[in-house]
JSON list of C-alpha atoms and ligand atoms in Angstrom, two decimals:
[
{"chain": "A", "resi": 20, "resn": "MET", "atom": "CA", "xyz": [27.48, -14.42, -16.05]},
{"chain": "A", "resi": 21, "resn": "ASP", "atom": "CA", "xyz": [26.83, -11.51, -13.56]},
{"chain": "A", "resi": 22, "resn": "PRO", "atom": "CA", "xyz": [23.08, -11.07, -13.55]},
{"chain": "A", "resi": 23, "resn": "HIS", "atom": "CA", "xyz": [21.51, -7.76, -12.54]},
{"chain": "A", "resi": 24, "resn": "ILE", "atom": "CA", "xyz": [18.30, -8.68, -10.90]},
{"chain": "A", "resi": 25, "resn": "LEU", "atom": "CA", "xyz": [15.62, -6.70, -9.42]},
{"chain": "A", "resi": 26, "resn": "ILE", "atom": "CA", "xyz": [13.07, -8.40, -7.03]},
{"chain": "A", "resi": 27, "resn": "LEU", "atom": "CA", "xyz": [9.77, -6.63, -6.14]},
{"chain": "A", "resi": 28, "resn": "GLY", "atom": "CA", "xyz": [6.96, -7.55, -3.85]},
{"chain": "A", "resi": 29, "resn": "ALA", "atom": "CA", "xyz": [5.25, -6.41, -0.82]},
{"chain": "A", "resi": 30, "resn": "PRO", "atom": "CA", "xyz": [6.55, -6.72, 2.76]},
{"chain": "A", "resi": 31, "resn": "GLY", "atom": "CA", "xyz": [6.48, -10.59, 3.47]},
{"chain": "A", "resi": 32, "resn": "ALA", "atom": "CA", "xyz": [6.35, -11.50, -0.17]},
{"chain": "A", "resi": 33, "resn": "GLY", "atom": "CA", "xyz": [9.49, -13.71, 0.18]},
{"chain": "A", "resi": 34, "resn": "LYS", "atom": "CA", "xyz": [12.17, -11.17, -1.23]},
{"chain": "A", "resi": 35, "resn": "GLY", "atom": "CA", "xyz": [14.71, -11.96, 1.37]},
{"chain": "A", "resi": 36, "resn": "THR", "atom": "CA", "xyz": [14.18, -15.70, 1.25]},
{"chain": "A", "resi": 37, "resn": "GLN", "atom": "CA", "xyz": [14.60, -15.88, -2.50]},
{"chain": "A", "resi": 38, "resn": "SER", "atom": "CA", "xyz": [17.42, -13.27, -2.63]},
{"chain": "A", "resi": 39, "resn": "ASP", "atom": "CA", "xyz": [19.47, -15.68, -0.43]},
{"chain": "A", "resi": 40, "resn": "ARG", "atom": "CA", "xyz": [18.86, -18.49, -2.82]},
{"chain": "A", "resi": 41, "resn": "ILE", "atom": "CA", "xyz": [19.76, -16.27, -5.83]},
{"chain": "A", "resi": 42, "resn": "VAL", "atom": "CA", "xyz": [23.00, -15.23, -4.12]},
{"chain": "A", "resi": 43, "resn": "SER", "atom": "CA", "xyz": [23.95, -18.87, -3.52]},
{"chain": "A", "resi": 44, "resn": "GLU", "atom": "CA", "xyz": [23.04, -20.21, -7.01]},
{"chain": "A", "resi": 45, "resn": "PHE", "atom": "CA", "xyz": [24.33, -17.03, -9.17]},
{"chain": "A", "resi": 46, "resn": "GLY", "atom": "CA", "xyz": [27.05, -15.73, -6.87]},
{"chain": "A", "resi": 47, "resn": "VAL", "atom": "CA", "xyz": [25.71, -11.99, -6.97]},
{"chain": "A", "resi": 48, "resn": "GLU", "atom": "CA", "xyz": [25.57, -9.70, -4.15]},
{"chain": "A", "resi": 49, "resn": "HIS", "atom": "CA", "xyz": [22.38, -9.04, -2.25]},
{"chain": "A", "resi": 50, "resn": "VAL", "atom": "CA", "xyz": [21.94, -5.25, -2.08]},
{"chain": "A", "resi": 51, "resn": "THR", "atom": "CA", "xyz": [19.25, -3.86, 0.27]},
{"chain": "A", "resi": 52, "resn": "THR", "atom": "CA", "xyz": [19.09, -0.28, 1.03]},
{"chain": "A", "resi": 53, "resn": "GLY", "atom": "CA", "xyz": [19.21, -0.88, 4.71]},
{"chain": "A", "resi": 54, "resn": "ASP", "atom": "CA", "xyz": [22.48, -2.77, 4.51]},
{"chain": "A", "resi": 55, "resn": "ALA", "atom": "CA", "xyz": [23.94, -0.45, 1.92]},
{"chain": "A", "resi": 56, "resn": "LEU", "atom": "CA", "xyz": [23.08, 2.42, 4.35]},
{"chain": "A", "resi": 57, "resn": "ARG", "atom": "CA", "xyz": [24.55, 0.76, 7.37]},
{"chain": "A", "resi": 58, "resn": "SER", "atom": "CA", "xyz": [27.81, 0.03, 5.66]},
{"chain": "A", "resi": 59, "resn": "ASN", "atom": "CA", "xyz": [28.17, 3.58, 4.23]},
{"chain": "A", "resi": 60, "resn": "LYS", "atom": "CA", "xyz": [27.14, 5.49, 7.44]},
{"chain": "A", "resi": 61, "resn": "GLU", "atom": "CA", "xyz": [30.39, 7.52, 7.18]},
{"chain": "A", "resi": 62, "resn": "MET", "atom": "CA", "xyz": [30.20, 8.39, 3.45]},
{"chain": "A", "resi": 63, "resn": "ASP", "atom": "CA", "xyz": [30.99, 12.01, 2.63]},
{"chain": "A", "resi": 64, "resn": "ILE", "atom": "CA", "xyz": [27.68, 13.52, 1.32]},
{"chain": "A", "resi": 65, "resn": "GLY", "atom": "CA", "xyz": [28.70, 17.28, 1.84]},
{"chain": "A", "resi": 66, "resn": "HIS", "atom": "CA", "xyz": [28.40, 17.99, -1.73]},
{"chain": "A", "resi": 67, "resn": "LEU", "atom": "CA", "xyz": [24.74, 17.41, -1.51]},
{"chain": "A", "resi": 68, "resn": "ASP", "atom": "CA", "xyz": [24.38, 20.38, 0.77]},
{"chain": "A", "resi": 69, "resn": "LEU", "atom": "CA", "xyz": [21.76, 18.78, 3.26]},
{"chain": "A", "resi": 70, "resn": "GLU", "atom": "CA", "xyz": [21.31, 19.23, 6.95]},
{"chain": "A", "resi": 71, "resn": "TYR", "atom": "CA", "xyz": [24.00, 16.66, 7.79]},
{"chain": "A", "resi": 72, "resn": "ASP", "atom": "CA", "xyz": [27.31, 15.46, 6.17]},
{"chain": "A", "resi": 73, "resn": "THR", "atom": "CA", "xyz": [26.94, 11.64, 6.46]},
{"chain": "A", "resi": 74, "resn": "PRO", "atom": "CA", "xyz": [24.06, 9.23, 6.28]},
{"chain": "A", "resi": 75, "resn": "GLY", "atom": "CA", "xyz": [25.06, 8.04, 9.70]},
{"chain": "A", "resi": 76, "resn": "GLU", "atom": "CA", "xyz": [23.83, 11.30, 11.37]},
{"chain": "A", "resi": 77, "resn": "TYR", "atom": "CA", "xyz": [20.27, 10.80, 10.11]},
{"chain": "A", "resi": 78, "resn": "MET", "atom": "CA", "xyz": [20.30, 7.15, 11.00]},
{"chain": "A", "resi": 79, "resn": "ASP", "atom": "CA", "xyz": [21.57, 7.70, 14.59]},
{"chain": "A", "resi": 80, "resn": "ARG", "atom": "CA", "xyz": [18.91, 10.31, 15.13]},
{"chain": "A", "resi": 81, "resn": "GLY", "atom": "CA", "xyz": [16.19, 7.96, 13.68]},
{"chain": "A", "resi": 82, "resn": "GLU", "atom": "CA", "xyz": [15.44, 10.39, 11.03]},
{"chain": "A", "resi": 83, "resn": "LEU", "atom": "CA", "xyz": [14.43, 9.31, 7.41]},
{"chain": "A", "resi": 84, "resn": "VAL", "atom": "CA", "xyz": [17.66, 9.37, 5.07]},
{"chain": "A", "resi": 85, "resn": "PRO", "atom": "CA", "xyz": [16.56, 11.72, 2.16]},
{"chain": "A", "resi": 86, "resn": "ASP", "atom": "CA", "xyz": [15.93, 10.24, -1.37]},
{"chain": "A", "resi": 87, "resn": "VAL", "atom": "CA", "xyz": [19.11, 11.75, -2.94]},
{"chain": "A", "resi": 88, "resn": "VAL", "atom": "CA", "xyz": [21.33, 10.13, -0.34]},
{"chain": "A", "resi": 89, "resn": "VAL", "atom": "CA", "xyz": [19.68, 6.69, -0.75]},
{"chain": "A", "resi": 90, "resn": "ASN", "atom": "CA", "xyz": [20.01, 7.04, -4.42]},
{"chain": "A", "resi": 91, "resn": "GLU", "atom": "CA", "xyz": [23.78, 7.72, -4.13]},
{"chain": "A", "resi": 92, "resn": "ILE", "atom": "CA", "xyz": [24.33, 4.81, -1.90]},
{"chain": "A", "resi": 93, "resn": "VAL", "atom": "CA", "xyz": [22.43, 2.38, -4.07]},
{"chain": "A", "resi": 94, "resn": "ASP", "atom": "CA", "xyz": [24.35, 3.73, -7.01]},
{"chain": "A", "resi": 95, "resn": "LYS", "atom": "CA", "xyz": [27.75, 3.07, -5.15]},
{"chain": "A", "resi": 96, "resn": "ALA", "atom": "CA", "xyz": [26.56, -0.42, -4.00]},
{"chain": "A", "resi": 97, "resn": "LEU", "atom": "CA", "xyz": [25.55, -1.31, -7.46]},
{"chain": "A", "resi": 98, "resn": "SER", "atom": "CA", "xyz": [28.65, -0.04, -9.17]},
{"chain": "A", "resi": 99, "resn": "GLU", "atom": "CA", "xyz": [30.89, -1.91, -6.80]},
{"chain": "A", "resi": 100, "resn": "ALA", "atom": "CA", "xyz": [29.03, -5.31, -7.20]},
{"chain": "A", "resi": 101, "resn": "ASP", "atom": "CA", "xyz": [29.72, -7.62, -10.20]},
{"chain": "A", "resi": 102, "resn": "GLY", "atom": "CA", "xyz": [26.21, -8.99, -10.13]},
{"chain": "A", "resi": 103, "resn": "TYR", "atom": "CA", "xyz": [23.49, -8.12, -7.81]},
{"chain": "A", "resi": 104, "resn": "VAL", "atom": "CA", "xyz": [19.89, -8.98, -6.60]},
{"chain": "A", "resi": 105, "resn": "LEU", "atom": "CA", "xyz": [18.54, -5.48, -5.60]},
{"chain": "A", "resi": 106, "resn": "ASP", "atom": "CA", "xyz": [15.85, -5.86, -2.79]},
{"chain": "A", "resi": 107, "resn": "GLY", "atom": "CA", "xyz": [13.82, -2.86, -1.21]},
{"chain": "A", "resi": 108, "resn": "TYR", "atom": "CA", "xyz": [14.50, -0.27, -3.86]},
{"chain": "A", "resi": 109, "resn": "PRO", "atom": "CA", "xyz": [13.00, 1.48, -5.81]},
{"chain": "A", "resi": 110, "resn": "ARG", "atom": "CA", "xyz": [10.21, 2.20, -3.47]},
{"chain": "A", "resi": 111, "resn": "ASN", "atom": "CA", "xyz": [8.48, 4.83, -5.67]},
{"chain": "A", "resi": 112, "resn": "LEU", "atom": "CA", "xyz": [8.27, 6.00, -9.21]},
{"chain": "A", "resi": 113, "resn": "GLU", "atom": "CA", "xyz": [10.73, 8.61, -8.94]},
{"chain": "A", "resi": 114, "resn": "GLN", "atom": "CA", "xyz": [13.42, 6.01, -7.60]},
{"chain": "A", "resi": 115, "resn": "ALA", "atom": "CA", "xyz": [12.57, 3.63, -10.43]},
{"chain": "A", "resi": 116, "resn": "GLU", "atom": "CA", "xyz": [13.30, 6.39, -12.95]},
{"chain": "A", "resi": 117, "resn": "THR", "atom": "CA", "xyz": [16.51, 7.18, -11.01]},
{"chain": "A", "resi": 118, "resn": "LEU", "atom": "CA", "xyz": [17.43, 3.58, -11.14]},
{"chain": "A", "resi": 119, "resn": "SER", "atom": "CA", "xyz": [17.18, 3.18, -15.00]},
{"chain": "A", "resi": 120, "resn": "GLU", "atom": "CA", "xyz": [19.97, 5.88, -15.31]},
{"chain": "A", "resi": 121, "resn": "MET", "atom": "CA", "xyz": [22.26, 4.02, -12.98]},
{"chain": "A", "resi": 122, "resn": "THR", "atom": "CA", "xyz": [22.24, 0.55, -14.31]},
{"chain": "A", "resi": 123, "resn": "ASP", "atom": "CA", "xyz": [20.77, -2.04, -16.66]},
{"chain": "A", "resi": 124, "resn": "LEU", "atom": "CA", "xyz": [18.66, -4.79, -15.31]},
{"chain": "A", "resi": 125, "resn": "ASP", "atom": "CA", "xyz": [18.57, -8.23, -16.77]},
{"chain": "A", "resi": 126, "resn": "ALA", "atom": "CA", "xyz": [15.42, -9.56, -14.85]},
{"chain": "A", "resi": 127, "resn": "VAL", "atom": "CA", "xyz": [12.69, -7.84, -12.95]},
{"chain": "A", "resi": 128, "resn": "LEU", "atom": "CA", "xyz": [10.81, -10.33, -10.77]},
{"chain": "A", "resi": 129, "resn": "TYR", "atom": "CA", "xyz": [7.55, -9.60, -8.93]},
{"chain": "A", "resi": 130, "resn": "LEU", "atom": "CA", "xyz": [6.40, -11.94, -6.07]},
{"chain": "A", "resi": 131, "resn": "ASP", "atom": "CA", "xyz": [2.66, -11.70, -5.97]},
{"chain": "A", "resi": 132, "resn": "VAL", "atom": "CA", "xyz": [0.98, -12.49, -2.70]},
{"chain": "A", "resi": 133, "resn": "ASP", "atom": "CA", "xyz": [-2.36, -11.53, -1.14]},
{"chain": "A", "resi": 134, "resn": "GLU", "atom": "CA", "xyz": [-2.67, -9.31, 1.84]},
{"chain": "A", "resi": 135, "resn": "ASP", "atom": "CA", "xyz": [-3.89, -11.80, 4.45]},
{"chain": "A", "resi": 136, "resn": "VAL", "atom": "CA", "xyz": [-1.17, -14.33, 3.42]},
{"chain": "A", "resi": 137, "resn": "LEU", "atom": "CA", "xyz": [1.55, -11.50, 3.81]},
{"chain": "A", "resi": 138, "resn": "VAL", "atom": "CA", "xyz": [0.20, -10.69, 7.28]},
{"chain": "A", "resi": 139, "resn": "ASP", "atom": "CA", "xyz": [0.48, -14.35, 8.49]},
{"chain": "A", "resi": 140, "resn": "ARG", "atom": "CA", "xyz": [4.07, -14.50, 7.01]},
{"chain": "A", "resi": 141, "resn": "LEU", "atom": "CA", "xyz": [5.29, -11.24, 8.53]},
{"chain": "A", "resi": 142, "resn": "THR", "atom": "CA", "xyz": [3.77, -11.98, 12.08]},
{"chain": "A", "resi": 143, "resn": "GLY", "atom": "CA", "xyz": [5.50, -15.34, 12.16]},
{"chain": "A", "resi": 144, "resn": "ARG", "atom": "CA", "xyz": [8.84, -14.27, 10.72]},
{"chain": "A", "resi": 145, "resn": "ARG", "atom": "CA", "xyz": [11.95, -14.68, 12.79]},
{"chain": "A", "resi": 146, "resn": "VAL", "atom": "CA", "xyz": [15.30, -13.42, 11.84]},
{"chain": "A", "resi": 147, "resn": "CYS", "atom": "CA", "xyz": [18.87, -14.40, 12.70]},
{"chain": "A", "resi": 148, "resn": "GLU", "atom": "CA", "xyz": [20.64, -11.58, 14.75]},
{"chain": "A", "resi": 149, "resn": "GLU", "atom": "CA", "xyz": [24.05, -12.97, 13.44]},
{"chain": "A", "resi": 150, "resn": "CYS", "atom": "CA", "xyz": [23.74, -13.62, 9.78]},
{"chain": "A", "resi": 151, "resn": "GLY", "atom": "CA", "xyz": [20.28, -12.25, 8.88]},
{"chain": "A", "resi": 152, "resn": "ALA", "atom": "CA", "xyz": [18.78, -15.53, 7.73]},
{"chain": "A", "resi": 153, "resn": "THR", "atom": "CA", "xyz": [14.99, -15.59, 7.65]},
{"chain": "A", "resi": 154, "resn": "TYR", "atom": "CA", "xyz": [12.65, -18.18, 9.17]},
{"chain": "A", "resi": 155, "resn": "HIS", "atom": "CA", "xyz": [8.96, -18.54, 9.83]},
{"chain": "A", "resi": 156, "resn": "VAL", "atom": "CA", "xyz": [7.55, -20.31, 12.89]},
{"chain": "A", "resi": 157, "resn": "ASP", "atom": "CA", "xyz": [5.13, -22.41, 10.78]},
{"chain": "A", "resi": 158, "resn": "PHE", "atom": "CA", "xyz": [6.16, -22.32, 7.27]},
{"chain": "A", "resi": 159, "resn": "ASN", "atom": "CA", "xyz": [9.92, -22.55, 7.39]},
{"chain": "A", "resi": 160, "resn": "PRO", "atom": "CA", "xyz": [10.89, -23.30, 11.12]},
{"chain": "A", "resi": 161, "resn": "PRO", "atom": "CA", "xyz": [14.54, -23.85, 12.12]},
{"chain": "A", "resi": 162, "resn": "GLU", "atom": "CA", "xyz": [15.63, -27.26, 13.34]},
{"chain": "A", "resi": 163, "resn": "GLU", "atom": "CA", "xyz": [15.87, -26.03, 17.02]},
{"chain": "A", "resi": 164, "resn": "GLU", "atom": "CA", "xyz": [13.41, -23.33, 18.08]},
{"chain": "A", "resi": 165, "resn": "GLY", "atom": "CA", "xyz": [14.95, -19.88, 18.24]},
{"chain": "A", "resi": 166, "resn": "VAL", "atom": "CA", "xyz": [18.35, -20.98, 16.82]},
{"chain": "A", "resi": 167, "resn": "CYS", "atom": "CA", "xyz": [19.76, -20.28, 13.32]},
{"chain": "A", "resi": 168, "resn": "ASP", "atom": "CA", "xyz": [20.45, -23.42, 11.22]},
{"chain": "A", "resi": 169, "resn": "GLU", "atom": "CA", "xyz": [23.21, -21.53, 9.46]},
{"chain": "A", "resi": 170, "resn": "CYS", "atom": "CA", "xyz": [25.21, -20.06, 12.05]},
{"chain": "A", "resi": 171, "resn": "GLY", "atom": "CA", "xyz": [23.77, -21.03, 15.60]},
{"chain": "A", "resi": 172, "resn": "GLY", "atom": "CA", "xyz": [22.93, -17.41, 16.21]},
{"chain": "A", "resi": 173, "resn": "ASP", "atom": "CA", "xyz": [19.68, -16.30, 18.13]},
{"chain": "A", "resi": 174, "resn": "LEU", "atom": "CA", "xyz": [16.42, -15.60, 16.33]},
{"chain": "A", "resi": 175, "resn": "TYR", "atom": "CA", "xyz": [14.38, -12.59, 17.02]},
{"chain": "A", "resi": 176, "resn": "GLN", "atom": "CA", "xyz": [11.12, -10.93, 15.90]},
{"chain": "A", "resi": 177, "resn": "ARG", "atom": "CA", "xyz": [11.47, -7.64, 14.06]},
{"chain": "A", "resi": 178, "resn": "GLU", "atom": "CA", "xyz": [9.63, -5.03, 15.98]},
{"chain": "A", "resi": 179, "resn": "ASP", "atom": "CA", "xyz": [7.76, -4.04, 12.90]},
{"chain": "A", "resi": 180, "resn": "ASP", "atom": "CA", "xyz": [6.47, -7.55, 12.36]},
{"chain": "A", "resi": 181, "resn": "THR", "atom": "CA", "xyz": [3.18, -7.16, 14.46]},
{"chain": "A", "resi": 182, "resn": "GLU", "atom": "CA", "xyz": [-0.14, -7.40, 12.78]},
{"chain": "A", "resi": 183, "resn": "GLU", "atom": "CA", "xyz": [-1.14, -3.80, 13.04]},
{"chain": "A", "resi": 184, "resn": "THR", "atom": "CA", "xyz": [2.41, -2.42, 11.80]},
{"chain": "A", "resi": 185, "resn": "ALA", "atom": "CA", "xyz": [2.35, -5.08, 9.08]},
{"chain": "A", "resi": 186, "resn": "ARG", "atom": "CA", "xyz": [-1.02, -3.97, 7.71]},
{"chain": "A", "resi": 187, "resn": "GLU", "atom": "CA", "xyz": [0.21, -0.35, 7.70]},
{"chain": "A", "resi": 188, "resn": "ARG", "atom": "CA", "xyz": [3.55, -1.19, 5.98]},
{"chain": "A", "resi": 189, "resn": "ILE", "atom": "CA", "xyz": [1.53, -3.32, 3.40]},
{"chain": "A", "resi": 190, "resn": "ARG", "atom": "CA", "xyz": [-0.75, -0.29, 2.61]},
{"chain": "A", "resi": 191, "resn": "VAL", "atom": "CA", "xyz": [2.22, 2.17, 2.28]},
{"chain": "A", "resi": 192, "resn": "TYR", "atom": "CA", "xyz": [3.82, -0.26, 0.07]},
{"chain": "A", "resi": 193, "resn": "GLU", "atom": "CA", "xyz": [0.70, -0.59, -2.15]},
{"chain": "A", "resi": 194, "resn": "GLU", "atom": "CA", "xyz": [0.42, 3.15, -2.47]},
{"chain": "A", "resi": 195, "resn": "ASN", "atom": "CA", "xyz": [4.12, 3.87, -3.27]},
{"chain": "A", "resi": 196, "resn": "THR", "atom": "CA", "xyz": [5.37, 0.81, -5.09]},
{"chain": "A", "resi": 197, "resn": "GLN", "atom": "CA", "xyz": [2.32, -0.48, -6.95]},
{"chain": "A", "resi": 198, "resn": "PRO", "atom": "CA", "xyz": [3.22, 2.43, -9.54]},
{"chain": "A", "resi": 199, "resn": "VAL", "atom": "CA", "xyz": [6.76, 0.80, -9.74]},
{"chain": "A", "resi": 200, "resn": "VAL", "atom": "CA", "xyz": [5.37, -2.63, -10.57]},
{"chain": "A", "resi": 201, "resn": "GLU", "atom": "CA", "xyz": [3.17, -0.94, -13.37]},
{"chain": "A", "resi": 202, "resn": "PHE", "atom": "CA", "xyz": [6.20, 0.93, -14.65]},
{"chain": "A", "resi": 203, "resn": "TYR", "atom": "CA", "xyz": [8.05, -2.22, -15.46]},
{"chain": "A", "resi": 204, "resn": "ASP", "atom": "CA", "xyz": [5.06, -4.01, -16.51]},
{"chain": "A", "resi": 205, "resn": "ASP", "atom": "CA", "xyz": [4.29, -1.32, -19.08]},
{"chain": "A", "resi": 206, "resn": "GLU", "atom": "CA", "xyz": [7.92, -1.74, -20.25]},
{"chain": "A", "resi": 207, "resn": "GLY", "atom": "CA", "xyz": [7.20, -5.27, -20.86]},
{"chain": "A", "resi": 208, "resn": "ARG", "atom": "CA", "xyz": [9.85, -6.41, -18.45]},
{"chain": "A", "resi": 209, "resn": "LEU", "atom": "CA", "xyz": [8.01, -7.59, -15.44]},
{"chain": "A", "resi": 210, "resn": "VAL", "atom": "CA", "xyz": [8.05, -11.38, -14.61]},
{"chain": "A", "resi": 211, "resn": "ARG", "atom": "CA", "xyz": [5.20, -12.11, -12.33]},
{"chain": "A", "resi": 212, "resn": "ILE", "atom": "CA", "xyz": [5.67, -14.97, -10.03]},
{"chain": "A", "resi": 213, "resn": "ASP", "atom": "CA", "xyz": [3.12, -16.66, -7.95]},
{"chain": "A", "resi": 214, "resn": "GLY", "atom": "CA", "xyz": [4.55, -16.05, -4.46]},
{"chain": "A", "resi": 215, "resn": "GLU", "atom": "CA", "xyz": [1.96, -18.12, -2.64]},
{"chain": "A", "resi": 216, "resn": "GLN", "atom": "CA", "xyz": [3.56, -21.39, -3.62]},
{"chain": "A", "resi": 217, "resn": "THR", "atom": "CA", "xyz": [5.99, -23.01, -1.32]},
{"chain": "A", "resi": 218, "resn": "PRO", "atom": "CA", "xyz": [9.47, -21.56, -1.14]},
{"chain": "A", "resi": 219, "resn": "ASP", "atom": "CA", "xyz": [10.79, -24.41, -3.21]},
{"chain": "A", "resi": 220, "resn": "GLU", "atom": "CA", "xyz": [8.21, -23.90, -6.00]},
{"chain": "A", "resi": 221, "resn": "VAL", "atom": "CA", "xyz": [8.62, -20.19, -6.01]},
{"chain": "A", "resi": 222, "resn": "TRP", "atom": "CA", "xyz": [12.54, -20.75, -6.26]},
{"chain": "A", "resi": 223, "resn": "ASP", "atom": "CA", "xyz": [11.80, -22.87, -9.37]},
{"chain": "A", "resi": 224, "resn": "ASP", "atom": "CA", "xyz": [10.09, -20.16, -11.03]},
{"chain": "A", "resi": 225, "resn": "VAL", "atom": "CA", "xyz": [12.48, -17.52, -9.80]},
{"chain": "A", "resi": 226, "resn": "ARG", "atom": "CA", "xyz": [15.57, -19.50, -11.20]},
{"chain": "A", "resi": 227, "resn": "ASP", "atom": "CA", "xyz": [13.90, -20.18, -14.49]},
{"chain": "A", "resi": 228, "resn": "ALA", "atom": "CA", "xyz": [13.15, -16.46, -14.94]},
{"chain": "A", "resi": 229, "resn": "ILE", "atom": "CA", "xyz": [16.76, -15.44, -14.26]},
{"chain": "A", "resi": 230, "resn": "GLU", "atom": "CA", "xyz": [18.03, -18.19, -16.62]},
{"chain": "A", "resi": 231, "resn": "ALA", "atom": "CA", "xyz": [15.69, -16.94, -19.35]},
{"chain": "A", "resi": 232, "resn": "ASN", "atom": "CA", "xyz": [16.43, -13.37, -18.94]},
{"chain": "A", "resi": 233, "resn": "ALA", "atom": "CA", "xyz": [20.10, -12.92, -17.99]},
{"chain": "B", "resi": 303, "resn": "ADP", "atom": "P1", "xyz": [10.33, -10.13, 2.40]},
{"chain": "B", "resi": 303, "resn": "ADP", "atom": "O1", "xyz": [12.01, -10.07, 2.26]},
{"chain": "B", "resi": 303, "resn": "ADP", "atom": "O2", "xyz": [9.68, -9.96, 1.06]},
{"chain": "B", "resi": 303, "resn": "ADP", "atom": "O3", "xyz": [9.76, -9.06, 3.42]},
{"chain": "B", "resi": 303, "resn": "ADP", "atom": "P2", "xyz": [10.83, -12.61, 3.57]},
{"chain": "B", "resi": 303, "resn": "ADP", "atom": "O4", "xyz": [11.68, -13.45, 2.65]},
{"chain": "B", "resi": 303, "resn": "ADP", "atom": "O5", "xyz": [11.43, -12.13, 4.83]},
{"chain": "B", "resi": 303, "resn": "ADP", "atom": "O6", "xyz": [9.95, -11.43, 2.92]},
{"chain": "B", "resi": 303, "resn": "ADP", "atom": "O7", "xyz": [9.64, -13.66, 4.06]},
{"chain": "B", "resi": 303, "resn": "ADP", "atom": "C1", "xyz": [8.60, -13.23, 4.98]},
{"chain": "B", "resi": 303, "resn": "ADP", "atom": "C2", "xyz": [8.16, -14.39, 5.94]},
{"chain": "B", "resi": 303, "resn": "ADP", "atom": "O8", "xyz": [7.45, -15.38, 5.05]},
{"chain": "B", "resi": 303, "resn": "ADP", "atom": "C3", "xyz": [9.45, -15.18, 6.52]},
{"chain": "B", "resi": 303, "resn": "ADP", "atom": "O9", "xyz": [9.04, -15.56, 7.67]},
{"chain": "B", "resi": 303, "resn": "ADP", "atom": "C4", "xyz": [9.68, -16.27, 5.64]},
{"chain": "B", "resi": 303, "resn": "ADP", "atom": "O10", "xyz": [10.32, -17.51, 6.23]},
{"chain": "B", "resi": 303, "resn": "ADP", "atom": "C5", "xyz": [8.24, -16.60, 5.14]},
{"chain": "B", "resi": 303, "resn": "ADP", "atom": "N1", "xyz": [8.34, -17.16, 3.66]},
{"chain": "B", "resi": 303, "resn": "ADP", "atom": "C6", "xyz": [9.02, -16.67, 2.71]},
{"chain": "B", "resi": 303, "resn": "ADP", "atom": "N2", "xyz": [8.65, -17.25, 1.55]},
{"chain": "B", "resi": 303, "resn": "ADP", "atom": "C7", "xyz": [7.61, -18.03, 1.83]},
{"chain": "B", "resi": 303, "resn": "ADP", "atom": "C8", "xyz": [6.83, -19.07, 1.11]},
{"chain": "B", "resi": 303, "resn": "ADP", "atom": "N3", "xyz": [6.84, -19.16, -0.28]},
{"chain": "B", "resi": 303, "resn": "ADP", "atom": "N4", "xyz": [5.74, -19.70, 1.73]},
{"chain": "B", "resi": 303, "resn": "ADP", "atom": "C9", "xyz": [5.64, -19.60, 3.14]},
{"chain": "B", "resi": 303, "resn": "ADP", "atom": "N5", "xyz": [6.35, -18.69, 3.81]},
{"chain": "B", "resi": 303, "resn": "ADP", "atom": "C10", "xyz": [7.36, -18.12, 3.36]},
{"chain": "B", "resi": 304, "resn": "ZN", "atom": "ZN1", "xyz": [22.30, -17.16, 11.47]}
]
């Protein structure tokens, strides 16, 4: 079984945490736009007739990569994966419509979490600089402070995980991505999961939803 899974939720809802578990349990690939962009920096996008000929030129200048480029890269990453859990895309309704032309989804999961809980999670989040594993200083601390349990790498705090930036990211998310949640809900495909439970409890619901739908 190679399930095609989409995981939706605000920043801090637990997408990365649950995606890691989905990858171990179901043997699929974790596809995020950030990673997909980083591994396709040199891809030739000359045919799109944009300002630059590779995604890397936008990224190295700190410019936003245009939607058409992101769409192509996600398409490529999904077609190269046997099964996947897609995280961080689609961010708006237009991308959701593009996605339905690219691939068929087996399960669409939405991790539902209130804003104040999201802010607490984001400000306490720590990420391994070697393997990307995610921790929380209170809710999911590593065995040894500042050190990754998985690989021994150093943990760091993302620059955008301050309270002010977190609230702004959540606001932007609500504005752009809530319509995406409604889009799948209207299709009757959305599985709403209470993301305020413990990581293990959320995982029970996530696994059940995948097994029921894939
Ligand atoms: P996202 O990928 O949706 O932005 P993450 O998986 O990175 O979210 O989780 C955000 C933060 O919240 C991390 O520090 C993570 O350890 C913590 N976290 C994730 N799931 C839970 C949970 N169910 N309960 C408490 N903390 C959680
Ligand atoms: Zn690590």
